[in-house]
Short mmCIF file of C-alpha atoms and ligand atoms in Angstrom, two decimals:
data_model
loop_
_atom_site.label_atom_id
_atom_site.label_comp_id
_atom_site.label_asym_id
_atom_site.label_seq_id
_atom_site.Cartn_x
_atom_site.Cartn_y
_atom_site.Cartn_z
CA VAL A 1 -7.09 62.41 96.03
CA LEU A 2 -9.75 61.85 98.70
CA SER A 3 -7.13 61.95 101.46
CA THR A 4 -6.22 65.45 100.49
CA PRO A 5 -9.29 67.05 102.11
CA ALA A 6 -8.58 64.92 105.28
CA LYS A 7 -5.05 66.08 105.22
CA GLY A 8 -6.49 69.50 104.47
CA GLY A 9 -8.96 68.92 107.34
CA ASN A 10 -6.03 68.20 109.60
CA ARG A 11 -4.41 71.24 108.26
CA THR A 12 -7.74 73.13 108.94
CA GLN A 13 -7.75 71.89 112.50
CA CYS A 14 -4.08 72.83 112.86
CA ALA A 15 -4.75 76.22 111.30
CA ALA A 16 -8.09 76.91 113.00
CA SER A 17 -6.69 80.08 113.97
CA SER A 18 -6.22 81.19 110.30
CA GLY A 19 -9.94 82.00 110.05
CA ALA A 20 -13.27 80.30 108.99
CA LYS A 21 -13.41 82.10 105.48
CA ALA A 22 -10.29 80.44 104.25
CA GLY A 23 -11.63 77.00 105.44
CA GLY A 24 -14.97 77.33 103.46
CA SER A 25 -13.41 78.06 100.05
CA GLY A 26 -11.15 74.97 100.33
CA ALA A 27 -14.13 72.65 100.87
CA ARG A 28 -15.87 74.14 97.83
CA GLN A 29 -12.77 73.52 95.79
CA ASN A 30 -12.68 69.86 96.91
CA LEU A 31 -16.33 69.42 96.09
CA GLY A 32 -15.77 70.78 92.59
CA VAL A 33 -12.91 68.35 92.09
CA LEU A 34 -15.06 65.48 93.35
CA ARG A 35 -17.92 66.48 91.05
CA GLY A 36 -15.49 66.53 88.12
CA LEU A 37 -14.32 63.10 89.09
CA VAL A 38 -17.87 61.79 89.30
CA ARG A 39 -18.69 63.22 85.88
CA GLN A 40 -15.59 61.61 84.44
CA LYS A 41 -16.56 58.26 86.03
CA GLU A 42 -20.05 58.62 84.68
CA ARG A 43 -18.64 59.22 81.18
CA GLU A 44 -16.39 56.21 81.53
CA ILE A 45 -19.36 54.08 82.67
CA ASN A 46 -21.32 55.36 79.76
CA ASP A 47 -18.48 54.44 77.37
CA TYR A 48 -18.26 50.98 78.91
CA GLN A 49 -21.99 50.53 78.48
CA VAL A 50 -21.77 51.49 74.78
CA LYS A 51 -18.86 49.10 74.33
CA LEU A 52 -20.73 46.36 76.19
CA LYS A 53 -23.70 46.87 73.94
CA ALA A 54 -21.49 46.62 70.85
CA VAL A 55 -19.81 43.46 72.18
CA ARG A 56 -23.22 41.96 72.90
CA GLU A 57 -24.33 42.81 69.34
CA GLU A 58 -21.14 41.27 67.98
CA ASN A 59 -21.65 38.22 70.15
CA LYS A 60 -25.14 37.87 68.80
CA ILE A 61 -23.88 38.04 65.20
CA LEU A 62 -21.14 35.52 65.93
CA LYS A 63 -23.62 33.15 67.54
CA HIS A 64 -25.78 33.46 64.45
CA SER A 65 -22.90 32.67 62.08
CA VAL A 66 -21.79 29.76 64.30
CA ALA A 67 -25.31 28.36 64.01
CA LYS A 68 -25.20 28.84 60.25
CA MET A 69 -21.82 27.13 59.99
CA ASN A 70 -23.08 24.25 62.10
CA ALA A 71 -25.98 23.81 59.72
CA GLU A 72 -23.59 23.88 56.74
CA LEU A 73 -21.35 21.36 58.47
CA GLU A 74 -24.32 19.12 58.91
CA THR A 75 -25.20 19.37 55.22
CA GLN A 76 -21.63 18.55 54.22
CA ARG A 77 -21.56 15.61 56.59
CA SER A 78 -24.66 14.19 55.03
CA GLN A 79 -23.18 14.79 51.54
CA ILE A 80 -19.98 12.98 52.54
CA SER A 81 -21.98 10.03 53.75
CA GLU A 82 -23.83 10.03 50.40
CA TYR A 83 -20.50 10.08 48.51
CA GLN A 84 -19.26 7.26 50.67
CA LYS A 85 -22.32 5.24 49.75
CA GLU A 86 -21.75 6.01 46.04
CA LEU A 87 -18.08 5.03 46.38
CA GLU A 88 -19.15 1.75 47.89
CA GLY A 89 -21.39 1.18 44.84
CA ILE A 90 -18.55 1.98 42.42
CA LYS A 91 -16.21 -0.34 44.28
CA GLU A 92 -18.75 -3.12 43.98
CA LYS A 93 -19.15 -2.46 40.23
CA LEU A 94 -15.34 -2.40 39.79
CA ASP A 95 -15.06 -5.76 41.51
CA LYS A 96 -17.74 -7.12 39.19
CA VAL A 97 -16.01 -5.74 36.04
CA SER A 98 -12.64 -7.11 37.23
CA SER A 99 -14.06 -10.56 37.67
CA GLU A 100 -15.78 -10.30 34.23
CA CYS A 101 -12.41 -9.23 32.77
CA ALA A 102 -10.75 -12.29 34.27
CA VAL A 103 -13.43 -14.50 32.68
CA LEU A 104 -12.94 -12.79 29.28
CA GLU A 105 -9.18 -13.15 29.54
CA SER A 106 -9.45 -16.86 30.12
CA LYS A 107 -11.95 -17.09 27.21
CA TYR A 108 -9.48 -15.15 24.99
CA LYS A 109 -6.71 -17.55 25.94
CA ALA A 110 -8.96 -20.49 25.10
CA MET A 111 -9.76 -18.88 21.71
CA GLU A 112 -6.08 -18.29 21.03
CA ALA A 113 -5.42 -21.97 21.66
CA LEU A 114 -8.34 -22.81 19.33
CA ARG A 115 -6.95 -20.49 16.65
CA ASP A 116 -3.52 -22.16 16.93
CA SER A 117 -5.01 -25.58 16.52
CA GLN A 118 -7.14 -24.35 13.57
CA GLU A 119 -4.06 -22.83 11.95
CA LEU A 120 -2.38 -26.18 12.24
CA GLU A 121 -5.42 -27.84 10.71
CA LEU A 122 -5.43 -25.25 7.93
CA GLN A 123 -1.81 -26.01 7.16
CA THR A 124 -2.60 -29.70 6.88
CA LEU A 125 -5.54 -28.85 4.61
CA THR A 126 -3.28 -26.59 2.54
CA THR A 127 -0.82 -29.39 1.95
CA ARG A 128 -3.71 -31.66 0.99
CA PHE A 129 -5.11 -28.93 -1.24
CA LEU A 130 -1.80 -28.48 -3.04
CA VAL A 131 -1.64 -32.18 -3.72
CA VAL A 132 -5.16 -32.05 -5.17
CA PHE A 133 -4.30 -28.87 -7.05
CA PHE A 134 -1.56 -30.61 -8.98
CA PHE A 135 -4.06 -33.09 -10.35
CA CYS A 136 -6.89 -30.67 -10.91
CA PRO A 137 -5.98 -27.25 -12.37
CA LEU A 138 -9.62 -26.12 -12.13
CA GLN A 139 -9.07 -25.80 -8.41
CA ILE A 140 -7.01 -22.66 -9.01
CA LYS A 141 -10.04 -20.75 -10.18
CA VAL A 142 -12.12 -21.85 -7.25
CA PHE A 143 -9.37 -20.83 -4.93
CA ALA A 144 -8.88 -17.46 -6.58
CA GLN A 145 -12.43 -16.65 -5.54
CA GLY A 146 -11.30 -17.01 -1.95
CA ASP A 147 -10.52 -13.30 -1.99
CA GLU A 148 -14.24 -12.61 -1.77
CA LEU A 149 -14.25 -13.96 1.75
CA PRO A 150 -12.99 -11.38 4.20
CA ALA A 151 -11.97 -13.98 6.77
CA GLY A 152 -8.72 -15.72 6.11
CA GLU A 153 -7.57 -13.06 3.66
CA MET A 154 -3.96 -13.29 4.84
CA GLU A 155 -4.17 -17.05 4.56
CA ARG A 156 -5.52 -16.66 1.01
CA ARG A 157 -2.53 -14.47 0.14
CA ARG A 158 -0.12 -17.03 1.54
CA LEU A 159 -1.74 -19.96 -0.25
CA HIS A 160 -2.18 -18.04 -3.48
CA ASN A 161 1.47 -17.16 -3.58
CA THR A 162 2.52 -20.68 -2.62
CA ILE A 163 0.60 -21.89 -5.66
CA GLN A 164 2.32 -19.26 -7.79
CA GLU A 165 5.72 -20.35 -6.46
CA LEU A 166 4.95 -23.96 -7.22
CA LYS A 167 4.08 -22.94 -10.76
CA GLY A 168 7.45 -21.20 -10.98
CA ASN A 169 8.39 -17.57 -10.64
CA ILE A 170 9.18 -17.32 -14.30
CA ARG A 171 6.63 -18.62 -16.73
CA VAL A 172 6.31 -18.56 -20.47
CA PHE A 173 3.07 -18.48 -22.44
CA CYS A 174 3.13 -18.88 -26.19
CA ARG A 175 0.41 -17.23 -28.27
CA VAL A 176 -0.11 -17.82 -31.96
CA ARG A 177 -1.85 -15.05 -33.88
CA PRO A 178 -4.57 -16.08 -36.35
CA LEU A 179 -3.84 -15.81 -40.05
CA VAL A 180 -5.45 -12.74 -41.60
CA ALA A 181 -7.88 -15.11 -43.35
CA GLY A 182 -8.41 -16.97 -40.06
CA GLY A 183 -7.19 -20.39 -38.89
CA LEU A 184 -3.66 -21.70 -38.47
CA SER A 185 -0.78 -22.28 -40.83
CA GLN A 186 0.07 -25.79 -41.98
CA HIS A 187 3.55 -25.57 -40.51
CA ILE A 188 2.29 -24.93 -36.96
CA GLN A 189 0.90 -27.82 -34.91
CA LEU A 190 -0.57 -27.38 -31.45
CA SER A 191 -0.92 -30.28 -29.03
CA GLY A 192 -4.18 -31.09 -27.33
CA SER A 193 -2.53 -30.63 -23.94
CA ASP A 194 -2.27 -26.84 -24.46
CA ASN A 195 1.40 -26.73 -23.59
CA SER A 196 3.40 -27.57 -26.66
CA ILE A 197 3.87 -26.22 -30.15
CA THR A 198 5.59 -27.82 -33.13
CA LEU A 199 6.99 -26.00 -36.11
CA ALA A 200 7.25 -28.39 -39.04
CA LYS A 201 9.43 -27.71 -42.01
CA THR A 202 9.58 -29.78 -45.14
CA ASP A 203 12.89 -29.68 -46.97
CA GLU A 204 12.09 -30.41 -50.56
CA SER A 205 14.48 -32.61 -52.47
CA HIS A 206 15.91 -30.50 -55.25
CA THR A 207 17.42 -33.41 -57.15
CA GLY A 208 14.18 -35.38 -57.09
CA LYS A 209 16.22 -38.46 -56.13
CA MET A 210 15.32 -38.26 -52.47
CA THR A 211 11.93 -37.94 -50.83
CA ASP A 212 11.04 -34.68 -49.02
CA VAL A 213 12.36 -34.51 -45.44
CA GLN A 214 10.21 -33.05 -42.71
CA LYS A 215 11.91 -31.46 -39.71
CA ASN A 216 9.91 -30.92 -36.55
CA TYR A 217 10.82 -28.42 -33.85
CA THR A 218 8.78 -28.98 -30.70
CA PHE A 219 8.73 -26.59 -27.76
CA SER A 220 6.93 -26.87 -24.44
CA PHE A 221 5.77 -23.93 -22.39
CA ASP A 222 3.54 -23.33 -19.38
CA ARG A 223 0.67 -22.67 -21.79
CA VAL A 224 0.31 -22.48 -25.54
CA PHE A 225 -2.64 -20.50 -26.88
CA GLY A 226 -3.90 -21.11 -30.37
CA PRO A 227 -5.29 -18.46 -32.74
CA GLN A 228 -8.80 -18.88 -31.37
CA ALA A 229 -7.82 -17.97 -27.80
CA SER A 230 -9.65 -14.85 -26.64
CA GLN A 231 -8.12 -11.94 -24.70
CA GLN A 232 -10.27 -13.02 -21.73
CA GLU A 233 -8.88 -16.57 -21.82
CA ILE A 234 -5.32 -15.29 -21.94
CA PHE A 235 -5.92 -12.93 -19.03
CA GLU A 236 -7.69 -15.57 -16.91
CA GLU A 237 -4.55 -17.66 -17.05
CA MET A 238 -2.40 -14.83 -15.75
CA SER A 239 -4.83 -13.10 -13.42
CA LEU A 240 -3.46 -14.96 -10.39
CA LEU A 241 -0.06 -13.52 -11.19
CA ILE A 242 -1.51 -10.01 -11.34
CA GLN A 243 -3.14 -10.64 -7.95
CA SER A 244 0.38 -11.26 -6.59
CA ALA A 245 1.27 -7.64 -7.36
CA LEU A 246 -1.40 -6.57 -4.87
CA ASP A 247 0.08 -8.97 -2.34
CA GLY A 248 3.43 -7.14 -2.44
CA TYR A 249 5.26 -9.09 -5.15
CA ASN A 250 6.99 -7.43 -8.07
CA VAL A 251 5.46 -8.72 -11.27
CA CYS A 252 6.88 -8.33 -14.76
CA CYS A 253 5.09 -9.42 -17.89
CA PHE A 254 6.57 -8.88 -21.32
CA ALA A 255 5.58 -9.73 -24.87
CA TYR A 256 8.33 -10.95 -27.16
CA GLY A 257 8.10 -11.69 -30.85
CA GLN A 258 8.67 -10.42 -34.34
CA THR A 259 6.91 -7.34 -35.71
CA GLY A 260 3.26 -8.00 -36.38
CA SER A 261 3.11 -11.17 -34.25
CA GLY A 262 0.53 -9.70 -31.84
CA LYS A 263 2.55 -8.23 -28.96
CA THR A 264 0.68 -4.92 -28.80
CA TYR A 265 -2.64 -6.73 -29.31
CA THR A 266 -1.82 -8.99 -26.33
CA MET A 267 -0.57 -6.21 -24.05
CA GLN A 268 -2.92 -3.38 -24.96
CA GLY A 269 -5.59 -4.76 -27.30
CA ASP A 270 -8.04 -2.20 -28.60
CA GLU A 271 -11.06 -0.22 -27.38
CA VAL A 272 -13.59 -3.02 -27.98
CA GLU A 273 -14.38 -4.58 -24.60
CA THR A 274 -13.70 -8.18 -25.68
CA ARG A 275 -10.44 -7.17 -27.33
CA LYS A 276 -8.98 -5.30 -24.36
CA GLY A 277 -5.46 -6.48 -23.60
CA VAL A 278 -3.41 -7.33 -20.54
CA ILE A 279 -2.80 -3.73 -19.35
CA PRO A 280 -6.46 -2.61 -19.06
CA ARG A 281 -7.56 -5.99 -17.72
CA SER A 282 -4.79 -6.00 -15.11
CA VAL A 283 -5.58 -2.55 -13.78
CA GLN A 284 -9.30 -3.37 -13.78
CA GLN A 285 -8.62 -6.48 -11.69
CA LEU A 286 -6.27 -4.61 -9.34
CA PHE A 287 -8.72 -1.75 -8.75
CA LYS A 288 -11.59 -4.18 -8.13
CA ALA A 289 -9.53 -6.28 -5.72
CA ALA A 290 -8.29 -3.13 -3.93
CA ASP A 291 -11.93 -2.01 -3.49
CA LYS A 292 -12.83 -5.35 -1.93
CA LEU A 293 -9.82 -5.29 0.36
CA ALA A 294 -10.78 -1.80 1.57
CA ALA A 295 -13.47 -3.49 3.70
CA GLN A 296 -10.68 -5.32 5.51
CA GLY A 297 -8.78 -2.12 6.28
CA TRP A 298 -6.50 -2.03 3.22
CA GLU A 299 -5.78 1.23 1.49
CA PHE A 300 -3.99 1.11 -1.87
CA THR A 301 -2.33 3.76 -3.98
CA PHE A 302 -1.45 3.16 -7.62
CA THR A 303 1.04 5.28 -9.54
CA ALA A 304 1.42 4.79 -13.27
CA SER A 305 4.21 5.67 -15.68
CA PHE A 306 4.74 4.85 -19.35
CA ILE A 307 8.17 4.86 -20.98
CA GLU A 308 9.48 4.16 -24.42
CA VAL A 309 13.01 2.83 -24.93
CA TYR A 310 14.16 3.68 -28.43
CA ASN A 311 17.76 3.37 -29.59
CA GLU A 312 18.89 3.21 -25.95
CA THR A 313 17.19 6.49 -25.08
CA LEU A 314 14.22 6.86 -22.79
CA ARG A 315 11.10 8.83 -23.63
CA ASP A 316 8.26 9.80 -21.33
CA LEU A 317 5.06 8.70 -23.06
CA LEU A 318 2.84 10.58 -20.59
CA LEU A 319 4.29 14.00 -21.27
CA HIS A 320 1.88 16.66 -22.55
CA THR A 321 4.29 18.91 -24.40
CA GLY A 322 4.09 20.73 -27.65
CA LYS A 323 6.28 19.55 -30.49
CA CYS A 324 8.81 22.34 -29.93
CA ALA A 325 9.00 22.15 -26.13
CA LYS A 326 12.30 20.81 -24.82
CA LYS A 327 11.73 17.47 -23.16
CA PRO A 328 13.65 16.96 -19.91
CA ASP A 329 16.31 14.25 -19.92
CA LEU A 330 15.26 11.01 -18.28
CA GLU A 331 17.87 9.23 -16.22
CA ILE A 332 17.61 5.86 -14.47
CA LYS A 333 18.83 5.87 -10.88
CA THR A 334 18.81 3.38 -8.03
CA THR A 335 18.13 4.61 -4.52
CA ASN A 336 17.57 2.20 -1.64
CA ASN A 337 17.32 -0.68 -4.12
CA GLU A 338 14.51 1.12 -5.91
CA VAL A 339 14.77 2.08 -9.55
CA ILE A 340 13.57 5.62 -10.23
CA ILE A 341 13.62 7.67 -13.39
CA THR A 342 14.35 11.35 -12.97
CA ASN A 343 11.93 13.81 -14.65
CA LEU A 344 9.49 11.03 -15.53
CA THR A 345 5.75 11.67 -15.27
CA TYR A 346 4.21 9.60 -12.47
CA LYS A 347 0.41 9.71 -12.36
CA LYS A 348 -1.73 8.57 -9.43
CA VAL A 349 -4.55 6.42 -10.80
CA SER A 350 -7.58 4.86 -9.15
CA ALA A 351 -9.92 3.95 -12.00
CA GLU A 352 -9.62 1.97 -15.23
CA ASP A 353 -10.75 4.96 -17.32
CA GLN A 354 -7.79 7.00 -16.09
CA VAL A 355 -5.41 4.25 -17.21
CA LEU A 356 -7.16 4.01 -20.59
CA GLY A 357 -6.64 7.78 -20.90
CA LEU A 358 -2.92 7.37 -20.17
CA MET A 359 -2.68 4.53 -22.70
CA ALA A 360 -4.33 6.75 -25.32
CA LEU A 361 -1.88 9.58 -24.55
CA ALA A 362 1.05 7.13 -24.74
CA SER A 363 -0.04 5.73 -28.07
CA GLN A 364 -0.61 9.26 -29.39
CA ASN A 365 2.92 10.21 -28.29
CA ARG A 366 4.29 7.07 -29.94
CA SER A 367 2.48 7.65 -33.22
CA THR A 368 3.63 11.31 -33.30
CA ALA A 369 7.19 10.06 -33.25
CA GLN A 370 6.30 7.31 -35.69
CA THR A 371 5.47 9.71 -38.55
CA ALA A 372 8.90 11.24 -38.22
CA GLN A 373 10.81 8.02 -37.67
CA ASN A 374 8.73 5.60 -39.75
CA ASP A 375 7.30 2.61 -37.91
CA ARG A 376 9.08 3.59 -34.72
CA SER A 377 6.66 1.76 -32.38
CA SER A 378 7.74 -1.63 -33.78
CA ARG A 379 11.33 -0.66 -33.07
CA SER A 380 10.97 0.53 -29.53
CA HIS A 381 10.10 -1.12 -26.23
CA SER A 382 7.17 0.35 -24.34
CA VAL A 383 7.12 -0.14 -20.59
CA PHE A 384 3.99 0.46 -18.54
CA GLN A 385 4.74 0.49 -14.82
CA LEU A 386 2.29 0.58 -11.96
CA ALA A 387 3.76 1.22 -8.52
CA ILE A 388 1.46 -0.27 -5.89
CA GLU A 389 1.46 0.61 -2.22
CA GLY A 390 -0.88 -1.14 0.21
CA VAL A 391 -1.30 -0.12 3.83
CA ASN A 392 -3.32 -1.81 6.55
CA VAL A 393 -3.11 0.46 9.59
CA GLY A 394 -5.08 -1.94 11.81
CA ARG A 395 -2.65 -4.77 11.13
CA ASP A 396 0.37 -2.49 10.95
CA VAL A 397 1.38 -3.91 7.54
CA LYS A 398 2.59 -2.10 4.47
CA TYR A 399 3.31 -3.64 1.05
CA LYS A 400 5.08 -2.08 -1.90
CA SER A 401 5.39 -3.61 -5.34
CA THR A 402 5.66 -2.81 -9.01
CA LEU A 403 3.77 -4.26 -11.93
CA CYS A 404 5.69 -3.93 -15.22
CA LEU A 405 3.89 -4.65 -18.47
CA VAL A 406 6.25 -4.49 -21.41
CA ASP A 407 5.61 -4.51 -25.14
CA LEU A 408 9.04 -5.33 -26.54
CA ALA A 409 10.36 -4.14 -29.89
CA GLY A 410 10.07 -6.53 -32.84
CA SER A 411 12.69 -9.26 -32.53
CA GLU A 412 13.58 -9.66 -36.24
CA ARG A 413 17.08 -10.74 -36.91
CA MET A 414 19.42 -8.36 -38.64
CA VAL A 415 20.23 -10.73 -41.51
CA LYS A 416 16.68 -10.74 -42.73
CA SER A 417 16.00 -7.07 -42.45
CA GLN A 418 19.16 -6.20 -44.44
CA SER A 419 19.12 -2.98 -42.51
CA GLN A 420 21.18 0.03 -43.34
CA GLY A 421 21.84 3.45 -41.83
CA GLU A 422 19.31 4.52 -39.20
CA ARG A 423 17.48 1.17 -39.47
CA PHE A 424 20.76 -0.67 -38.82
CA LYS A 425 21.31 1.44 -35.72
CA GLU A 426 17.76 0.64 -34.52
CA MET A 427 18.18 -3.07 -35.14
CA THR A 428 21.53 -3.11 -33.32
CA ALA A 429 19.95 -1.38 -30.31
CA ILE A 430 16.94 -3.78 -30.30
CA ASN A 431 19.04 -6.90 -30.68
CA SER A 432 21.47 -5.75 -28.04
CA SER A 433 18.74 -4.98 -25.50
CA LEU A 434 16.84 -8.21 -26.24
CA SER A 435 19.95 -10.31 -25.95
CA ASN A 436 20.78 -8.47 -22.71
CA LEU A 437 17.34 -9.38 -21.45
CA GLY A 438 18.18 -13.02 -22.16
CA ILE A 439 21.58 -12.66 -20.48
CA VAL A 440 20.01 -11.11 -17.36
CA ILE A 441 17.39 -13.86 -17.10
CA THR A 442 20.04 -16.55 -17.55
CA ALA A 443 22.31 -14.91 -14.95
CA LEU A 444 19.39 -14.80 -12.52
CA ALA A 445 18.61 -18.45 -13.21
CA ASN A 446 22.24 -19.40 -12.64
CA LYS A 447 22.18 -17.38 -9.40
CA GLU A 448 25.24 -15.49 -10.55
CA SER A 449 26.65 -12.96 -8.12
CA TYR A 450 26.70 -10.22 -10.75
CA ILE A 451 23.62 -9.57 -12.85
CA PRO A 452 24.41 -7.21 -15.75
CA TYR A 453 21.21 -5.14 -15.49
CA ARG A 454 23.01 -1.97 -16.54
CA ASN A 455 24.16 -3.33 -19.88
CA SER A 456 21.00 -1.97 -21.50
CA LYS A 457 18.42 0.67 -20.66
CA LEU A 458 15.64 -1.93 -20.82
CA THR A 459 17.12 -4.31 -18.25
CA TYR A 460 18.22 -1.42 -16.04
CA LEU A 461 14.65 -0.11 -16.14
CA LEU A 462 13.25 -3.55 -15.32
CA GLN A 463 15.80 -4.27 -12.57
CA GLY A 464 13.22 -3.98 -9.80
CA CYS A 465 10.74 -6.26 -11.58
CA LEU A 466 13.18 -8.96 -12.74
CA GLY A 467 15.06 -11.11 -10.30
CA GLY A 468 14.80 -13.12 -7.14
CA ASN A 469 12.09 -11.00 -5.63
CA SER A 470 9.74 -11.01 -8.58
CA LYS A 471 7.41 -13.06 -10.67
CA THR A 472 7.93 -12.95 -14.40
CA LEU A 473 5.69 -13.93 -17.28
CA MET A 474 6.83 -13.88 -20.85
CA PHE A 475 4.51 -14.05 -23.83
CA VAL A 476 6.16 -15.31 -26.94
CA ASN A 477 3.99 -14.14 -29.81
CA ILE A 478 4.10 -16.10 -33.03
CA ALA A 479 3.05 -14.95 -36.51
CA PRO A 480 1.60 -17.96 -38.33
CA GLU A 481 2.48 -16.99 -41.91
CA PRO A 482 4.83 -19.52 -43.60
CA HIS A 483 7.31 -16.75 -44.45
CA SER A 484 7.67 -16.07 -40.70
CA PHE A 485 8.92 -19.62 -40.05
CA ALA A 486 12.54 -18.64 -39.34
CA GLU A 487 11.54 -15.76 -37.08
CA SER A 488 9.05 -17.99 -35.21
CA LEU A 489 11.73 -20.62 -34.69
CA ASN A 490 14.07 -17.94 -33.42
CA SER A 491 11.46 -16.55 -31.01
CA LEU A 492 10.54 -20.02 -29.71
CA ARG A 493 14.22 -20.83 -29.10
CA PHE A 494 14.67 -17.63 -27.08
CA ALA A 495 11.46 -18.30 -25.13
CA SER A 496 12.53 -21.86 -24.50
CA LYS A 497 15.77 -20.61 -22.91
CA VAL A 498 13.74 -18.32 -20.67
CA ASN A 499 11.38 -21.19 -19.85
CA ASP A 500 14.30 -23.27 -18.61
CA CYS A 501 15.18 -20.60 -16.04
CA VAL A 502 14.09 -21.03 -12.46
CA ILE A 503 14.21 -17.75 -10.63
CA GLY A 504 14.48 -17.96 -6.85
CA THR A 505 11.51 -17.77 -4.52
CA ALA A 506 9.91 -14.36 -4.55
CA SER A 507 8.93 -12.68 -1.34
CA ALA A 508 6.41 -9.92 -0.72
CA ASN A 509 7.88 -6.45 -0.24
CA LYS A 510 6.64 -5.88 3.31
CA ILE A 511 7.85 -2.59 4.71
N1 LIG B 1 -4.77 -12.81 -31.33
C1 LIG B 1 -5.15 -11.96 -32.28
N2 LIG B 1 -6.40 -11.96 -32.73
C2 LIG B 1 -6.78 -11.09 -33.67
N3 LIG B 1 -5.97 -10.16 -34.22
C3 LIG B 1 -4.71 -10.10 -33.81
C4 LIG B 1 -4.23 -10.99 -32.81
N4 LIG B 1 -2.93 -10.71 -32.60
C5 LIG B 1 -2.63 -9.68 -33.40
N5 LIG B 1 -3.69 -9.32 -34.13
C6 LIG B 1 -3.70 -8.26 -35.15
O1 LIG B 1 -2.50 -8.37 -35.89
C7 LIG B 1 -1.95 -7.11 -36.19
C8 LIG B 1 -0.50 -7.02 -35.67
O2 LIG B 1 -0.54 -7.15 -34.27
P1 LIG B 1 0.29 -6.21 -33.28
O3 LIG B 1 0.29 -4.82 -33.73
O4 LIG B 1 -0.21 -6.50 -31.94
O5 LIG B 1 1.72 -6.82 -33.50
P2 LIG B 1 3.06 -6.40 -32.76
O6 LIG B 1 3.80 -7.65 -32.50
O7 LIG B 1 2.77 -5.56 -31.61
O8 LIG B 1 3.80 -5.56 -33.85
P3 LIG B 1 4.88 -4.40 -33.64
O9 LIG B 1 6.13 -5.07 -33.19
O10 LIG B 1 4.98 -3.81 -35.00
O11 LIG B 1 4.34 -3.47 -32.63
C9 LIG B 1 -2.86 -6.09 -35.58
O12 LIG B 1 -3.73 -5.62 -36.55
C10 LIG B 1 -3.63 -6.87 -34.54
O13 LIG B 1 -4.91 -6.33 -34.32
#
């Protein structure tokens, strides 16, 4: 642009002849252009200065934030070094805990070895104990108290049940009822050893030519209780067996004998504390023992049922129904080797009072039927069953067992009763179920492959409680009156057959 005036100047010189006026206006024009250019440059400079100022401001801000970030970085660095120190401390502690762990592990191993050797010692002591036990029955009681000691509870169970096995898984106790006037009949003799009973019969000589002949029938059982034996004494002798039910063994106890011989008194007793029978005493013992075992992590559930077997039909004795209400049919079924009765009332119980309530309801139900059927309770079997389930979560153990307490129907023979009609039908049903009971026990003793449980409702019902995996106790109740001689002899003969049976070793129902 600046060369233009020079070129113009040249042109001016070349056109000097064109006149001085034309030359002056050209210079003014150039000056105006130059001034415009200067103003533009000045504006540009001004813009640059504004921009420079803004950049400087920005620079200042950036410098400030860099300084701030540096300070923050410094803080974080010092924090990291603090964390590192802390980490060092934790590492040290971890090393210490690991070495402590190693020491504890070796101590644990040493204790395990000690436990093994003590177990061995305990086994030796057990064998010694059993030897002593055979010579000193009192030891049983002392040992039964072992359940008060939390330690060694499993060992107590094992030893307790070994003792029971040694005593036999089927046992027979004989109990003689007192005469109404007290004392014992002349024809019954009890030995001082508490395990035999003799029935003596004198055959009078009718011709008078011969002297009277006395015939003695002696029977031995696990225990024979005389008329003076209290309910407490009877129960003490069987309480170890009841304890087995809590340890996972099926236990069956039944009372056999003629009408009026004391079966119901033995099994149920009455409301007076000292006269309470086997059922209330058993549940009382079980509930108490379960309470004690709770401290060792055991949790028990008890489910009760009460059934009557009359003329081969089952009746729920715990049903609260009006006289007119239709009672549902009860049917015995086996599922997974467990006997269950459809439509039966099963009640969860946890206190003795509840069981006494159920017993009262059962006896009320029985007596209601009795007025219609006349003396029905003597002619029916009553079966109290308590299903027991014990769980110990800590030890991962679960036991399941059933306690059956049976009051059998009177065992009178048909000949004597001279029964007719309905009574004949009843007697046939009773005799058939009682003889089936004998057949089942004998088949079990002979280890026969087929056990005819289903031949009668009673044995079918008791299937779970009778057999290889159970402990059985039979009471043979004897009426002491002289006119009951034949019936007593009959009962003792049946009991003696049962006594000769040896049922295989029972094992706890661990699930
Ligand atoms: N050991 C005993 N001590 C005192 N009284 C007894 C004894 N045994 C039975 N009795 C009494 O004898 C009577 C008959 O006993 P119980 O009712 O127990 O006989 P049962 O065999 O059950 O008869 P049923 O077959 O008719 O049911 C009752 O009054 C009972 O209280």
